[in-house]
PDB file of C-alpha atoms in Angstrom:
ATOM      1  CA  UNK A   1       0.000   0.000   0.000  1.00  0.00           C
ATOM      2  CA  UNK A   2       1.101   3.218  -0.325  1.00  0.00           C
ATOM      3  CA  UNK A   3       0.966   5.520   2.114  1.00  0.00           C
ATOM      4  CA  UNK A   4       3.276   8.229   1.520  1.00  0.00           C
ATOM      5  CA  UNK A   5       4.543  10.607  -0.676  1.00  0.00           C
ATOM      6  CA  UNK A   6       7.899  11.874  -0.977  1.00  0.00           C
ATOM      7  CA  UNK A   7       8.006  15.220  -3.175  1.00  0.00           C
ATOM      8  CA  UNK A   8      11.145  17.083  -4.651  1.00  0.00           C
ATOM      9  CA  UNK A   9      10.749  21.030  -4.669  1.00  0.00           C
ATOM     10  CA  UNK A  10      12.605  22.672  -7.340  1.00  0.00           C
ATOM     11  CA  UNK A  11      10.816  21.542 -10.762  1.00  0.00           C
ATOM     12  CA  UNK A  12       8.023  19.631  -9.256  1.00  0.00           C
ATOM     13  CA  UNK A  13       6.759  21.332  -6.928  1.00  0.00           C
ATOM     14  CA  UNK A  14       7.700  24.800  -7.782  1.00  0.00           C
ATOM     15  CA  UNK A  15       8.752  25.995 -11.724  1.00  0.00           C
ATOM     16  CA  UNK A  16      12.180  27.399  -9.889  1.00  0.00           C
ATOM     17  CA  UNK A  17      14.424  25.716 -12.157  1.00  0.00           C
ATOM     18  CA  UNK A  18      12.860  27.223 -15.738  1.00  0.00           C
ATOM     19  CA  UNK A  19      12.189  30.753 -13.951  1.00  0.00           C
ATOM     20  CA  UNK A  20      15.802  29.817 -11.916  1.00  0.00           C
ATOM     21  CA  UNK A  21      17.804  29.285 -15.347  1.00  0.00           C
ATOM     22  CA  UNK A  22      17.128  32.809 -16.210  1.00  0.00           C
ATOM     23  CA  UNK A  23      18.793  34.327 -13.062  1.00  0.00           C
ATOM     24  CA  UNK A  24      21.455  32.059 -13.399  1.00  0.00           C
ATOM     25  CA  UNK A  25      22.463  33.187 -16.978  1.00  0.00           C
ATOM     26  CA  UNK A  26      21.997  36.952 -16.083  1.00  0.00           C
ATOM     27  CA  UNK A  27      23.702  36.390 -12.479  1.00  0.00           C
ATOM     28  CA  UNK A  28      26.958  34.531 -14.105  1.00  0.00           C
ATOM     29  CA  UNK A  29      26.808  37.073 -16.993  1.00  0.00           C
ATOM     30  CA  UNK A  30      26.656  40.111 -14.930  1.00  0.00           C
ATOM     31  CA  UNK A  31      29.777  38.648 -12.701  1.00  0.00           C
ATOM     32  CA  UNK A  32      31.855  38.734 -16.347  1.00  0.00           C
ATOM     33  CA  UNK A  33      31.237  34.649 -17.366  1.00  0.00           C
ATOM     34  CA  UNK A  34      28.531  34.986 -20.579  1.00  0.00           C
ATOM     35  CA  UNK A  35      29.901  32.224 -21.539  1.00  0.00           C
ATOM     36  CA  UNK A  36      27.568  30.012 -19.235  1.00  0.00           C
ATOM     37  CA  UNK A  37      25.034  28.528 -21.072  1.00  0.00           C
ATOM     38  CA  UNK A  38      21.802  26.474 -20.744  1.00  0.00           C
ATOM     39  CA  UNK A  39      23.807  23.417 -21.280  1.00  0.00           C
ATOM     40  CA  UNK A  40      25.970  24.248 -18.120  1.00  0.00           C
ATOM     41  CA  UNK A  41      23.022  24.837 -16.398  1.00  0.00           C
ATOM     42  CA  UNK A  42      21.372  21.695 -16.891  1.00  0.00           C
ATOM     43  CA  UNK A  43      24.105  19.611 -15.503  1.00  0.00           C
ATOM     44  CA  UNK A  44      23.820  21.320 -11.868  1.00  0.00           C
ATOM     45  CA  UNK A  45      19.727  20.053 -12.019  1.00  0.00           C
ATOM     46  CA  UNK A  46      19.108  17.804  -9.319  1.00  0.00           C
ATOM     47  CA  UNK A  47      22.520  18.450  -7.580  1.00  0.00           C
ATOM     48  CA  UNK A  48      23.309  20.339  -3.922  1.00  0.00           C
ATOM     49  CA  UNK A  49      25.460  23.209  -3.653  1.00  0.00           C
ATOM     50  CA  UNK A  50      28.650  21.433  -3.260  1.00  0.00           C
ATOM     51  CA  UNK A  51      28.130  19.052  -6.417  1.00  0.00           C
ATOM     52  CA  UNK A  52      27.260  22.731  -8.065  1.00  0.00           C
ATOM     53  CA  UNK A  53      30.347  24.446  -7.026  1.00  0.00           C
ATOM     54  CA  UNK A  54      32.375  21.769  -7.825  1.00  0.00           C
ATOM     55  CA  UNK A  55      30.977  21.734 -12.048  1.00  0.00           C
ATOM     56  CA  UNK A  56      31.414  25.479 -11.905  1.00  0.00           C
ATOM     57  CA  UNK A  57      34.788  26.074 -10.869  1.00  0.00           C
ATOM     58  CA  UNK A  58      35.535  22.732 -12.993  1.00  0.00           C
ATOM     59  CA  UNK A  59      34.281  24.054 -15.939  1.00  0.00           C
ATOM     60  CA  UNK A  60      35.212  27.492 -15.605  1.00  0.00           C
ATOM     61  CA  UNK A  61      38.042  27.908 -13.426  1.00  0.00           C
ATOM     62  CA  UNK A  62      38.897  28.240  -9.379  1.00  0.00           C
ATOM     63  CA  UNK A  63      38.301  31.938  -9.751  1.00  0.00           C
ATOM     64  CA  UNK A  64      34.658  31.599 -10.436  1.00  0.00           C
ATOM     65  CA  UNK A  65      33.407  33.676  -7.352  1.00  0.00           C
ATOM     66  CA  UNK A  66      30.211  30.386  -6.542  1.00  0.00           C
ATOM     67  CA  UNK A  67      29.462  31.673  -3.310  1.00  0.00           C
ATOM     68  CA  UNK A  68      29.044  35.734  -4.586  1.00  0.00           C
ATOM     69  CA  UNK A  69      27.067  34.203  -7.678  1.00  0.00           C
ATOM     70  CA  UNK A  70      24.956  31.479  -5.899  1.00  0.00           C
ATOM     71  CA  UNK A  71      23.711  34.596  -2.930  1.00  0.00           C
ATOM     72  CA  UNK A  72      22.816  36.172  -5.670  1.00  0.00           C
ATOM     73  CA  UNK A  73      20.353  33.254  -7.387  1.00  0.00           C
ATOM     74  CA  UNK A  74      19.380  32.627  -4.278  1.00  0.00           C
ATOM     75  CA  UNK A  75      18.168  36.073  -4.118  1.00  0.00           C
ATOM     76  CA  UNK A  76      17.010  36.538  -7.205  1.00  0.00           C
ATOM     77  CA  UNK A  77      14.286  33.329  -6.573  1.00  0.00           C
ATOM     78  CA  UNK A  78      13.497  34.667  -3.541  1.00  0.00           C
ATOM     79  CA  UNK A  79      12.808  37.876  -5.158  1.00  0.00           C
ATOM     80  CA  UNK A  80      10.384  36.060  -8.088  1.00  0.00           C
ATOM     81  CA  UNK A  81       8.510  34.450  -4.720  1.00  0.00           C
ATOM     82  CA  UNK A  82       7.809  37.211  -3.236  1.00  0.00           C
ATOM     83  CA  UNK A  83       6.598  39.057  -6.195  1.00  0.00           C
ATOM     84  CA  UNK A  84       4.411  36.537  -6.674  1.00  0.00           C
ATOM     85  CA  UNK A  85       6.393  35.394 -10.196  1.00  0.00           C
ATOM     86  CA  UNK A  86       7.752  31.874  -8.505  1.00  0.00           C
ATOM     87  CA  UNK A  87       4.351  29.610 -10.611  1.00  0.00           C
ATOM     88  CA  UNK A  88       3.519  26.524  -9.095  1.00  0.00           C
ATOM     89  CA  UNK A  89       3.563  23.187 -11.202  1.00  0.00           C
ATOM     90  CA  UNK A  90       0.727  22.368 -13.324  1.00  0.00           C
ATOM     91  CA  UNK A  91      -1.767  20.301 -10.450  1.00  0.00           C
ATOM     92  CA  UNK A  92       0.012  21.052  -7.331  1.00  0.00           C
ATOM     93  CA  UNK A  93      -3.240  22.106  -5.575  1.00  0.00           C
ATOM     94  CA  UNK A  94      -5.158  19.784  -6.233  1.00  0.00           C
ATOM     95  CA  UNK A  95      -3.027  16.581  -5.366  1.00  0.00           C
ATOM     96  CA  UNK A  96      -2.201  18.185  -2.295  1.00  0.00           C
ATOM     97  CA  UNK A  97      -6.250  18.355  -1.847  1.00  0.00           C
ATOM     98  CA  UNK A  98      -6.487  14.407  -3.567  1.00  0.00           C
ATOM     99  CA  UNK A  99      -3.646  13.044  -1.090  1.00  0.00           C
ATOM    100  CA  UNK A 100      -5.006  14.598   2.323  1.00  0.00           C
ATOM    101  CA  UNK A 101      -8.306  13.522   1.331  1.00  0.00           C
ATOM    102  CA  UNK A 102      -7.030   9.737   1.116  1.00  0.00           C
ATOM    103  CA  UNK A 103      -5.507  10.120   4.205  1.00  0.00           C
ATOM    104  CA  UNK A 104      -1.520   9.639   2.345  1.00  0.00           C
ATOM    105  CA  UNK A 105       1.151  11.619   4.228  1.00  0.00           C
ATOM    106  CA  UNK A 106       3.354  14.077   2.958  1.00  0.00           C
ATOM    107  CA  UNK A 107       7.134  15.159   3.006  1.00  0.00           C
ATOM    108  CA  UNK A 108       9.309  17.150   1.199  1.00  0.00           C
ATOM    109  CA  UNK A 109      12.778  15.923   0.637  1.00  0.00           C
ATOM    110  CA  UNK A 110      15.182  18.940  -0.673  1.00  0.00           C
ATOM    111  CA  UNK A 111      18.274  19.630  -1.768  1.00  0.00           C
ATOM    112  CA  UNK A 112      17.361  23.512  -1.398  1.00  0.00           C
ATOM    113  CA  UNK A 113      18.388  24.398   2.096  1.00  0.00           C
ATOM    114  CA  UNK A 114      15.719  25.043   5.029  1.00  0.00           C
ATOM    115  CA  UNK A 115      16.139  28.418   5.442  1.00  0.00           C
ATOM    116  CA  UNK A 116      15.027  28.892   1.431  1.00  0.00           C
ATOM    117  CA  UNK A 117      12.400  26.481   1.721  1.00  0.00           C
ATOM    118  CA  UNK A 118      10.558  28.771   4.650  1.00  0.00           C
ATOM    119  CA  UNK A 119      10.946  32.079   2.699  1.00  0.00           C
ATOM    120  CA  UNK A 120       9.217  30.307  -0.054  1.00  0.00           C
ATOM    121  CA  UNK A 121       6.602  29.240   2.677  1.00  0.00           C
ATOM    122  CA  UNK A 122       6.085  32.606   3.718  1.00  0.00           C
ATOM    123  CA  UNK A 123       4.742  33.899   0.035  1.00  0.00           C
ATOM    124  CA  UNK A 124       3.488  30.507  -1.483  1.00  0.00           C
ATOM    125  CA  UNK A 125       0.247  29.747   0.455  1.00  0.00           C
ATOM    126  CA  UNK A 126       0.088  26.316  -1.106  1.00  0.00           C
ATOM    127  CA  UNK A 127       3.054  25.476   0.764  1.00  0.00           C
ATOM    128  CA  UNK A 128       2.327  26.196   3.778  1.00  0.00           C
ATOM    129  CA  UNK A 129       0.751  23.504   6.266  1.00  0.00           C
ATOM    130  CA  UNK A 130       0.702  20.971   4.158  1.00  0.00           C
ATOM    131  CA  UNK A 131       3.929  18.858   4.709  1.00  0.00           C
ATOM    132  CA  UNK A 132       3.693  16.465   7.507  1.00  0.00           C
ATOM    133  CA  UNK A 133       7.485  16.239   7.093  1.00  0.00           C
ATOM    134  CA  UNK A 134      10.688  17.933   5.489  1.00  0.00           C
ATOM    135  CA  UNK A 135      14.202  17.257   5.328  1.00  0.00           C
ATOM    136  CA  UNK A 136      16.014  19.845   3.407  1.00  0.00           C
ATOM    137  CA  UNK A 137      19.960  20.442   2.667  1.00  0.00           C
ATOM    138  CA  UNK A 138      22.695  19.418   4.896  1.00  0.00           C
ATOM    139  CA  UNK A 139      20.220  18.260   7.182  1.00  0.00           C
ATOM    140  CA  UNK A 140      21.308  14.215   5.515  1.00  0.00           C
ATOM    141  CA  UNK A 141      23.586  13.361   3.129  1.00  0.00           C
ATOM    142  CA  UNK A 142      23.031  14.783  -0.568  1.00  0.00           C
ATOM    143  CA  UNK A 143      20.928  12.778  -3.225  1.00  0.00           C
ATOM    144  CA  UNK A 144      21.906  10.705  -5.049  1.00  0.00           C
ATOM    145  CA  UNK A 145      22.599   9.403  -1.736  1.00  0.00           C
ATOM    146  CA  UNK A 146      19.445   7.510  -0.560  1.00  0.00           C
ATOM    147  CA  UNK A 147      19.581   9.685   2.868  1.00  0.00           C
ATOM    148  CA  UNK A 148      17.015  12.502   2.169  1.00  0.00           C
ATOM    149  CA  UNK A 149      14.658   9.727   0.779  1.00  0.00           C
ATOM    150  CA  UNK A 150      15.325   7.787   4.407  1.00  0.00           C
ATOM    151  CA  UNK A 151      14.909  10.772   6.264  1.00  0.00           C
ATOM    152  CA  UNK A 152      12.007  11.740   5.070  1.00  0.00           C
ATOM    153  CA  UNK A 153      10.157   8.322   4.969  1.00  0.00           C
ATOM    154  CA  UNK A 154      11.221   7.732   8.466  1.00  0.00           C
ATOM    155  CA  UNK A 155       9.739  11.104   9.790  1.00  0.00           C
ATOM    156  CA  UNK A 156       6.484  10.447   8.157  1.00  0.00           C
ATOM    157  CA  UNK A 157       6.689   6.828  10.066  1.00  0.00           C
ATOM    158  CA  UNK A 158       6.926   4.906   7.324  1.00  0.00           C
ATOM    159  CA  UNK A 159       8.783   2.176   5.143  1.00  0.00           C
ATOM    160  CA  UNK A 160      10.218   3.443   2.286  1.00  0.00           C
ATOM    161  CA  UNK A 161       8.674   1.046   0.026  1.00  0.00           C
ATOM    162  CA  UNK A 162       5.193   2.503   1.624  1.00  0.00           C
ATOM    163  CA  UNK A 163       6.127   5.402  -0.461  1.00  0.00           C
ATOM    164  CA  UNK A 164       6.064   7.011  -3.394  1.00  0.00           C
ATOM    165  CA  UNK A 165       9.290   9.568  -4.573  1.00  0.00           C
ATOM    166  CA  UNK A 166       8.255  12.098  -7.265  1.00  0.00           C
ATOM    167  CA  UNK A 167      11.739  13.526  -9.001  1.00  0.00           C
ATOM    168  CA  UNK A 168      12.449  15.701 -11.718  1.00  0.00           C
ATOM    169  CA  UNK A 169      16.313  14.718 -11.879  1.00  0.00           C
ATOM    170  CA  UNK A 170      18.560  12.149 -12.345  1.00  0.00           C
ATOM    171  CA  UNK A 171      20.161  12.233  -9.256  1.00  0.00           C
ATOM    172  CA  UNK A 172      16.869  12.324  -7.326  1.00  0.00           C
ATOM    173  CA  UNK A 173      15.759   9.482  -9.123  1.00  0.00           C
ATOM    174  CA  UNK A 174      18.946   7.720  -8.512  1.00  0.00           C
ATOM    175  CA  UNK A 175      17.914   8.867  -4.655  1.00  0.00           C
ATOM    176  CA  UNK A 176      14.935   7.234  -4.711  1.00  0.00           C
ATOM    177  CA  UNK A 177      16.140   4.143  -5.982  1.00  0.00           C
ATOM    178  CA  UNK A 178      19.224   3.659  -3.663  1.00  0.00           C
ATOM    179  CA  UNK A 179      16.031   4.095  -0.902  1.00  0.00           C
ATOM    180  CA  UNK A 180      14.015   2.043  -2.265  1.00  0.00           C
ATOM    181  CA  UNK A 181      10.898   3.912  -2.960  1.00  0.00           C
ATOM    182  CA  UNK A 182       8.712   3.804  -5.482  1.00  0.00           C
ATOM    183  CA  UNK A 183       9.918   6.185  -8.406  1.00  0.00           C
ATOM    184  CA  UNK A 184       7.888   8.454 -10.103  1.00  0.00           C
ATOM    185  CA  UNK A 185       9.410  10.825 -12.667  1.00  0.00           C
ATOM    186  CA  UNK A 186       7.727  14.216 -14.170  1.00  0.00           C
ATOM    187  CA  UNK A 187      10.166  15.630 -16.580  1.00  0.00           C
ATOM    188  CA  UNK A 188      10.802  19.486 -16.216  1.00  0.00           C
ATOM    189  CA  UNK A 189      13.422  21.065 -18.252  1.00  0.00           C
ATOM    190  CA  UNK A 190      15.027  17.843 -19.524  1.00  0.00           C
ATOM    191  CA  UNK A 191      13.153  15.672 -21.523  1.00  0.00           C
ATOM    192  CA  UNK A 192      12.051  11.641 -20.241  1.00  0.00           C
ATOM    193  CA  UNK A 193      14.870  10.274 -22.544  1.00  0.00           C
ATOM    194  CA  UNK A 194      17.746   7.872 -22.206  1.00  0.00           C
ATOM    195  CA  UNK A 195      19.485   9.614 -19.128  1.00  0.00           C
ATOM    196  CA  UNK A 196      16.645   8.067 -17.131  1.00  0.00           C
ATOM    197  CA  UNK A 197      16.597   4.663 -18.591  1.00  0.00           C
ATOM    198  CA  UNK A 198      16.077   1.951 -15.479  1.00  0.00           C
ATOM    199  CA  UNK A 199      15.403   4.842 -13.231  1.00  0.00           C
ATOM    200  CA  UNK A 200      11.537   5.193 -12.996  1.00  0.00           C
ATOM    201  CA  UNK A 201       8.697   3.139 -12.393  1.00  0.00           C
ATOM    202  CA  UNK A 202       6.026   5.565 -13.395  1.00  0.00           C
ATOM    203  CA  UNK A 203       6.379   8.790 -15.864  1.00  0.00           C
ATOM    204  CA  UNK A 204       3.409  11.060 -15.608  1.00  0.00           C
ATOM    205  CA  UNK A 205       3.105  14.269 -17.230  1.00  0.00           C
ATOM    206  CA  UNK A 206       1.844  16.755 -14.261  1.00  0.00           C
ATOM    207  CA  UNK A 207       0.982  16.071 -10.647  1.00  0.00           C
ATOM    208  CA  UNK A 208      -2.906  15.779 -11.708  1.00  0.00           C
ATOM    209  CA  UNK A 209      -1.895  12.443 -12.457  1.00  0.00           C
ATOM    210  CA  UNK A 210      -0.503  11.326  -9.176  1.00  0.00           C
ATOM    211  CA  UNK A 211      -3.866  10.485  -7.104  1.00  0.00           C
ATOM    212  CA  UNK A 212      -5.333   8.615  -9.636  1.00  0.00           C
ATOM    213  CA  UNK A 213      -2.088   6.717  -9.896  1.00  0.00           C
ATOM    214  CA  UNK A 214      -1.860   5.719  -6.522  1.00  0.00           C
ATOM    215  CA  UNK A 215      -5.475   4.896  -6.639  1.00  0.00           C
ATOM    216  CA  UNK A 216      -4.732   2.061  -9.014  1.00  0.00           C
ATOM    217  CA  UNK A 217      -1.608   0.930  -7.196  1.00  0.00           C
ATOM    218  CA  UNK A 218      -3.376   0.242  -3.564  1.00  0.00           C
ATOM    219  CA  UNK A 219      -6.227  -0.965  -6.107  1.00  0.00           C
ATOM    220  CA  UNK A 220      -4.172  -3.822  -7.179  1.00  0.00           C
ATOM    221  CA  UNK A 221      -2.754  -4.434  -3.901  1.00  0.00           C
ATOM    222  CA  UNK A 222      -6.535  -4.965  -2.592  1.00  0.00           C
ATOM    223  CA  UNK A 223      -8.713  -6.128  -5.395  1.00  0.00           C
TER     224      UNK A 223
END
């Protein structure tokens, strides 16, 4: 049965990484390094901030001032929030509605750090109250690691094969997996193509779809 579900933020939850690629650009091209490109940019999706500081200064150099650049993303996403630019995914609403009405817990499971997730709280009404769990950045070992996934199954009091992960990224998925939850991918800014091959069990197309598939999955599990 499933009982729980285990959601990603950035590109599932919230559109931060489409809005987010925008302030990246202008952020790294305002600090003199135009040459960052969308392609750079989708190779930090899914990672922390280490993994991210680590395929910047890789790719352009030790000099690449991460910490002055990443303040300023932060900032700038924070800004779109509390302008009220920061959209919500296509059906977040209303699964949050579908799973509290079945009675299936809820956690979020971040690699954005706490204190980001709780601005976001404070100008996104539809996140607010309605996690009955969250483990954010360096509060467990980074995905791909399984730890966030364990973490967050373990506050909600549950298995993690009494849950369902929904991921965005390869890394989460590879999260998930390494956790042993079941893996549910909605593709944001990359494409459900090879990268993901053996990493999913289910690949919806927006979070309307989630209620109805867990319907079917306890279904089968009590015909």
């Amino acid at each position: 049965m499933i009982r729980g579900v285990l959601f990603d933020m950035d590109g599932v939850i919230l559109d931060s990484e489409r809005m987010g690629r925008g302030v990246y650009l202008a952020e790294c091209a305002r600090l003199g390094y135009p040459q960052v490109d969308e392609a750079l940019y989708e190779q930090l999706i899914g990672k922390n901030e280490a993994e991210d500081r680590r395929i910047m200064k890789a790719a352009l150099g030790e000099d690449f001032p991460f910490e002055e650049m990443h303040a300023a993303y932060r900032a700038g996403l924070y800004a779109l929030a509390e302008a009220g630019r920061l959209p919500l995914k296509p059906g977040v609403e209303e699964c949050f509605r579908g799973l509290k009405a079945r009675g299936i817990r809820i956690a979020l499971a971040t690699s954005t750090q706490r204190e980001q997730v709780e601005r976001y709280q404070a100008q996104i009404p539809a996140m607010r109250d309605v996690f009955d769990a969250m483990v954010c950045g360096r509060e467990a070992p980074s995905k791909p690691a399984p730890d966030i996934y364990l973490s967050a199954a373990a506050k909600l009091g549950l298995r993690p094969e009494e849950c369902l992960g929904v991921e965005d990224s390869v890394a989460g998925l590879q999260s998930l997996t390494a956790a042993g939850a079941g893996r549910v991918l909605i593709p944001d800014l990359l494409p459900c193509d090879g990268r993901y091959a053996g990493l999913w069990d289910h690949c919806l197309t927006d979070l309307l779809q989630l209620c109805p598939l867990i319907d079917r999955l306890n279904a089968a599990q009590n015909p």
